[in-house]
PDB file of C-alpha atoms in Angstrom:
ATOM      1  CA  MET K1042     121.705  89.875 150.125  1.00 40.00           C
ATOM      2  CA  SER K1043     118.278  89.646 148.646  1.00 41.00           C
ATOM      3  CA  ASP K1044     115.890  86.784 149.232  1.00 44.00           C
ATOM      4  CA  LYS K1045     115.511  86.581 145.495  1.00 44.00           C
ATOM      5  CA  THR K1046     117.919  84.225 143.800  1.00 44.00           C
ATOM      6  CA  LEU K1047     118.711  84.921 140.185  1.00 41.00           C
ATOM      7  CA  LYS K1048     118.214  81.848 138.080  1.00 38.00           C
ATOM      8  CA  PRO K1049     119.261  81.726 134.460  1.00 38.00           C
ATOM      9  CA  LYS K1050     116.361  81.481 132.070  1.00 34.00           C
ATOM     10  CA  LEU K1051     117.222  79.015 129.352  1.00 33.00           C
ATOM     11  CA  LEU K1052     115.564  79.676 126.055  1.00 33.00           C
ATOM     12  CA  ASN K1053     115.523  77.490 123.010  1.00 34.00           C
ATOM     13  CA  VAL K1054     115.536  80.368 120.558  1.00 35.00           C
ATOM     14  CA  LYS K1055     115.034  79.588 116.921  1.00 40.00           C
ATOM     15  CA  VAL K1056     115.847  82.587 114.797  1.00 44.00           C
ATOM     16  CA  ALA K1057     112.822  83.268 112.645  1.00 53.00           C
ATOM     17  CA  THR K1058     114.351  84.071 109.287  1.00 55.00           C
ATOM     18  CA  LYS K1059     112.966  83.192 105.931  1.00 58.00           C
ATOM     19  CA  GLU K1060     113.368  84.150 102.325  1.00 61.00           C
ATOM     20  CA  ILE K1061     110.577  85.834 100.400  1.00 58.00           C
ATOM     21  CA  ASP K1062     111.115  86.615  96.717  1.00 64.00           C
ATOM     22  CA  GLY K1063     114.877  86.389  97.225  1.00 73.00           C
ATOM     23  CA  GLU K1064     114.889  88.712 100.247  1.00 83.00           C
ATOM     24  CA  ARG K1065     115.882  87.458 103.690  1.00 88.00           C
ATOM     25  CA  THR K1066     113.578  88.541 106.494  1.00 91.00           C
ATOM     26  CA  VAL K1067     113.679  88.450 110.275  1.00 93.00           C
ATOM     27  CA  VAL K1068     110.549  88.065 112.435  1.00 93.00           C
ATOM     28  CA  PHE K1069     110.451  89.724 115.852  1.00 94.00           C
ATOM     29  CA  VAL K1070     108.195  91.084 118.567  1.00 95.00           C
ATOM     30  CA  ALA K1071     108.603  94.860 118.416  1.00 92.00           C
ATOM     31  CA  SER K1072     106.599  95.726 121.552  1.00 93.00           C
ATOM     32  CA  SER K1073     104.119  94.454 124.113  1.00 92.00           C
ATOM     33  CA  GLN K1074     101.753  96.071 126.599  1.00 92.00           C
ATOM     34  CA  ASN K1075     103.977  95.182 129.577  1.00 94.00           C
ATOM     35  CA  VAL K1076     105.915  97.728 131.632  1.00 94.00           C
ATOM     36  CA  ASP K1077     109.259  98.449 129.993  1.00 93.00           C
ATOM     37  CA  ARG K1078     112.673  99.358 131.394  1.00 93.00           C
ATOM     38  CA  ASP K1079     111.639 103.047 131.416  1.00 92.00           C
ATOM     39  CA  ALA K1080     108.678 102.186 133.699  1.00 94.00           C
ATOM     40  CA  GLU K1081     106.288 102.962 130.845  1.00 94.00           C
ATOM     41  CA  ILE K1082     103.619 101.030 128.997  1.00 94.00           C
ATOM     42  CA  VAL K1083     102.973 101.346 125.287  1.00 95.00           C
ATOM     43  CA  ASP K1084      99.333 100.868 124.344  1.00 96.00           C
ATOM     44  CA  VAL K1085     100.297  98.651 121.414  1.00 96.00           C
ATOM     45  CA  LYS K1086      96.793  98.396 119.961  1.00 97.00           C
ATOM     46  CA  SER K1087      96.591 102.195 119.559  1.00 97.00           C
ATOM     47  CA  LEU K1088      99.897 102.550 117.693  1.00 97.00           C
ATOM     48  CA  ARG K1089      99.644 104.160 114.254  1.00 97.00           C
ATOM     49  CA  LEU K1090     101.735 102.533 111.532  1.00 97.00           C
ATOM     50  CA  PRO K1091     102.432 104.582 108.380  1.00 97.00           C
ATOM     51  CA  LEU K1092     101.426 103.057 105.057  1.00 97.00           C
ATOM     52  CA  LYS K1093     103.219 103.348 101.728  1.00 95.00           C
ATOM     53  CA  GLY K1094     101.519 106.042  99.681  1.00 93.00           C
ATOM     54  CA  GLY K1095     100.427 107.967 102.770  1.00 93.00           C
ATOM     55  CA  ASN K1096      98.020 107.659 105.679  1.00 96.00           C
ATOM     56  CA  TYR K1097      98.381 105.083 108.442  1.00 96.00           C
ATOM     57  CA  ILE K1098      96.637 102.123 110.074  1.00 97.00           C
ATOM     58  CA  VAL K1099      95.971 101.627 113.784  1.00 98.00           C
ATOM     59  CA  ALA K1100      97.580  98.420 115.056  1.00 97.00           C
ATOM     60  CA  SER K1101      94.267  97.034 116.345  1.00 97.00           C
ATOM     61  CA  GLN K1102      93.057  97.026 112.701  1.00 97.00           C
ATOM     62  CA  LEU K1103      96.061  95.196 111.230  1.00 96.00           C
ATOM     63  CA  THR K1104      95.323  92.147 109.111  1.00 94.00           C
ATOM     64  CA  GLY K1105      98.950  91.437 108.207  1.00 91.00           C
ATOM     65  CA  ASN K1106      98.366  92.329 104.562  1.00 94.00           C
ATOM     66  CA  GLU K1107      98.994  96.079 104.776  1.00 95.00           C
ATOM     67  CA  ASN K1108     101.883  97.698 102.928  1.00 95.00           C
ATOM     68  CA  VAL K1109     103.494  99.435 105.908  1.00 97.00           C
ATOM     69  CA  ASP K1110     106.224 102.055 105.515  1.00 97.00           C
ATOM     70  CA  ILE K1111     108.580 101.625 108.478  1.00 97.00           C
ATOM     71  CA  PRO K1112     112.365 101.648 108.028  1.00 97.00           C
ATOM     72  CA  PHE K1113     114.556  99.187 109.953  1.00 97.00           C
ATOM     73  CA  LEU K1114     117.598 101.067 111.279  1.00 96.00           C
ATOM     74  CA  ILE K1115     120.689 100.592 113.425  1.00 96.00           C
ATOM     75  CA  ASP K1116     120.533 102.125 116.930  1.00 95.00           C
ATOM     76  CA  HIS K1117     117.820 104.700 116.146  1.00 95.00           C
ATOM     77  CA  SER K1118     120.252 106.508 113.857  1.00 94.00           C
ATOM     78  CA  TRP K1119     117.935 108.497 111.615  1.00 93.00           C
ATOM     79  CA  SER K1120     120.242 108.348 108.644  1.00 93.00           C
ATOM     80  CA  VAL K1121     119.988 106.619 105.283  1.00 95.00           C
ATOM     81  CA  GLU K1122     123.490 105.299 105.964  1.00 95.00           C
ATOM     82  CA  ASN K1123     122.088 103.188 108.836  1.00 96.00           C
ATOM     83  CA  VAL K1124     119.076 101.670 107.078  1.00 97.00           C
ATOM     84  CA  ILE K1125     119.411  97.886 107.134  1.00 96.00           C
ATOM     85  CA  GLY K1126     115.970  97.052 105.755  1.00 97.00           C
ATOM     86  CA  SER K1127     112.293  97.798 106.215  1.00 97.00           C
ATOM     87  CA  VAL K1128     109.186  96.300 107.752  1.00 97.00           C
ATOM     88  CA  ARG K1129     107.362  94.182 105.182  1.00 95.00           C
ATOM     89  CA  LYS K1130     104.567  92.885 107.410  1.00 95.00           C
ATOM     90  CA  ALA K1131     103.053  93.867 110.766  1.00 97.00           C
ATOM     91  CA  TYR K1132     100.425  92.155 112.910  1.00 97.00           C
ATOM     92  CA  LEU K1133      99.322  91.550 116.487  1.00 96.00           C
ATOM     93  CA  ASN K1134      99.944  88.003 117.708  1.00 95.00           C
ATOM     94  CA  GLU K1135      97.558  85.962 119.856  1.00 93.00           C
ATOM     95  CA  THR K1136      98.808  87.643 123.057  1.00 93.00           C
ATOM     96  CA  GLY K1137      98.504  91.182 121.665  1.00 94.00           C
ATOM     97  CA  GLU K1138     102.207  91.761 120.985  1.00 94.00           C
ATOM     98  CA  LEU K1139     103.180  93.772 117.903  1.00 96.00           C
ATOM     99  CA  VAL K1140     105.127  91.554 115.495  1.00 96.00           C
ATOM    100  CA  PHE K1141     107.187  92.827 112.573  1.00 96.00           C
ATOM    101  CA  GLU K1142     108.649  90.925 109.652  1.00 95.00           C
ATOM    102  CA  ALA K1143     111.505  93.027 108.319  1.00 96.00           C
ATOM    103  CA  GLY K1144     113.194  92.537 104.988  1.00 95.00           C
ATOM    104  CA  ILE K1145     116.968  92.765 105.307  1.00 95.00           C
ATOM    105  CA  SER K1146     119.022  94.697 102.748  1.00 95.00           C
ATOM    106  CA  ASN K1147     121.767  92.984 100.778  1.00 94.00           C
ATOM    107  CA  ARG K1148     124.199  95.677 101.980  1.00 94.00           C
ATOM    108  CA  GLU K1149     127.214  94.225 103.767  1.00 95.00           C
ATOM    109  CA  LYS K1150     126.386  96.129 106.979  1.00 95.00           C
ATOM    110  CA  ALA K1151     122.880  94.652 107.082  1.00 95.00           C
ATOM    111  CA  GLN K1152     124.109  91.133 106.368  1.00 93.00           C
ATOM    112  CA  ASP K1153     126.700  91.411 109.169  1.00 93.00           C
ATOM    113  CA  LEU K1154     123.953  92.342 111.632  1.00 92.00           C
ATOM    114  CA  LEU K1155     121.759  89.506 110.401  1.00 92.00           C
ATOM    115  CA  THR K1156     124.664  87.165 111.144  1.00 90.00           C
ATOM    116  CA  LEU K1157     124.716  88.411 114.760  1.00 90.00           C
ATOM    117  CA  LEU K1158     121.019  87.559 115.030  1.00 91.00           C
ATOM    118  CA  GLU K1159     121.442  84.129 113.453  1.00 89.00           C
ATOM    119  CA  GLU K1160     124.386  83.316 115.730  1.00 90.00           C
ATOM    120  CA  LYS K1161     122.129  84.217 118.693  1.00 90.00           C
ATOM    121  CA  HIS K1162     124.321  87.080 119.931  1.00 92.00           C
ATOM    122  CA  LEU K1163     121.279  89.362 120.026  1.00 90.00           C
ATOM    123  CA  ASP K1164     117.693  88.608 121.067  1.00 88.00           C
ATOM    124  CA  ASN K1165     116.064  91.407 123.119  1.00 88.00           C
ATOM    125  CA  ALA K1166     117.565  93.769 120.561  1.00 91.00           C
ATOM    126  CA  PHE K1167     114.633  95.643 119.007  1.00 93.00           C
ATOM    127  CA  SER K1168     113.255  99.067 119.758  1.00 94.00           C
ATOM    128  CA  ILE K1169     110.692 101.382 118.172  1.00 94.00           C
ATOM    129  CA  SER K1170     110.717 105.171 117.868  1.00 94.00           C
ATOM    130  CA  MET K1171     107.365 106.867 118.344  1.00 93.00           C
ATOM    131  CA  TYR K1172     106.222 110.368 117.521  1.00 92.00           C
ATOM    132  CA  ASP K1173     103.145 112.504 118.139  1.00 91.00           C
ATOM    133  CA  TYR K1174     101.667 110.578 121.061  1.00 91.00           C
ATOM    134  CA  ASP K1175      99.415 111.027 124.087  1.00 90.00           C
ATOM    135  CA  TYR K1176     100.891 110.316 127.516  1.00 94.00           C
ATOM    136  CA  ASN K1177      98.885 109.615 130.649  1.00 93.00           C
ATOM    137  CA  GLU K1178      99.887 107.801 133.852  1.00 92.00           C
ATOM    138  CA  ASN K1179     103.100 106.320 132.380  1.00 93.00           C
ATOM    139  CA  THR K1180     101.240 105.014 129.328  1.00 95.00           C
ATOM    140  CA  ILE K1181     101.884 106.040 125.733  1.00 94.00           C
ATOM    141  CA  TYR K1182      98.789 106.134 123.496  1.00 95.00           C
ATOM    142  CA  ASN K1183      98.093 106.853 119.832  1.00 96.00           C
ATOM    143  CA  ALA K1184     101.766 107.070 118.878  1.00 96.00           C
ATOM    144  CA  GLU K1185     102.987 107.007 115.295  1.00 96.00           C
ATOM    145  CA  VAL K1186     105.735 104.429 114.791  1.00 97.00           C
ATOM    146  CA  VAL K1187     108.381 106.213 112.727  1.00 96.00           C
ATOM    147  CA  GLU K1188     111.056 103.504 112.704  1.00 96.00           C
ATOM    148  CA  VAL K1189     112.201 100.283 114.325  1.00 96.00           C
ATOM    149  CA  SER K1190     115.833  99.644 115.208  1.00 96.00           C
ATOM    150  CA  LEU K1191     118.204  96.825 115.916  1.00 94.00           C
ATOM    151  CA  VAL K1192     119.836  97.848 119.209  1.00 94.00           C
ATOM    152  CA  TRP K1193     122.092  96.210 121.772  1.00 90.00           C
ATOM    153  CA  ARG K1194     119.152  95.959 124.265  1.00 91.00           C
ATOM    154  CA  GLY K1195     115.506  96.923 123.820  1.00 89.00           C
ATOM    155  CA  SER K1196     113.588  99.008 126.343  1.00 89.00           C
ATOM    156  CA  ASN K1197     110.632  96.635 126.106  1.00 88.00           C
ATOM    157  CA  LYS K1198     111.700  93.405 127.795  1.00 91.00           C
ATOM    158  CA  ASP K1199     109.362  91.410 125.548  1.00 92.00           C
ATOM    159  CA  ALA K1200     110.925  92.635 122.297  1.00 92.00           C
ATOM    160  CA  ARG K1201     112.616  89.553 120.895  1.00 92.00           C
ATOM    161  CA  LEU K1202     113.300  87.323 117.944  1.00 89.00           C
TER     162      LEU K1202
END
């Protein structure tokens, strides 16, 4: 037996959904600078987010008004069939976490997954795929975010609704 006793952590989670121009959105922390389940750290401020029309913006320069081009997928399945929406807004919150607001498609599959979020069956259920990055001492730097996914459990423990 361990000296550590597991105590349930009770959270009063309010699902952050809203409607913008007729589109339902979900607001979630995509990543933080804390050690993840893979014993790695993502330098969130150095992440590169692609912009519609080309080029990218570094997360530390986000104002929240950029037109980012990041698809929202199911389980990192790089297929059009598993697109459930796209990131509409990205910004760093007051603690330096990367926050995404994703518009959710009207497709039945996407709406079913949104229901799981609203019913609080999923919370730490977001994960990002990164490409073309630097890696030093278990830290990922300068990565391009190519997609974000709804997953059964995120690698970053801080990823949450």
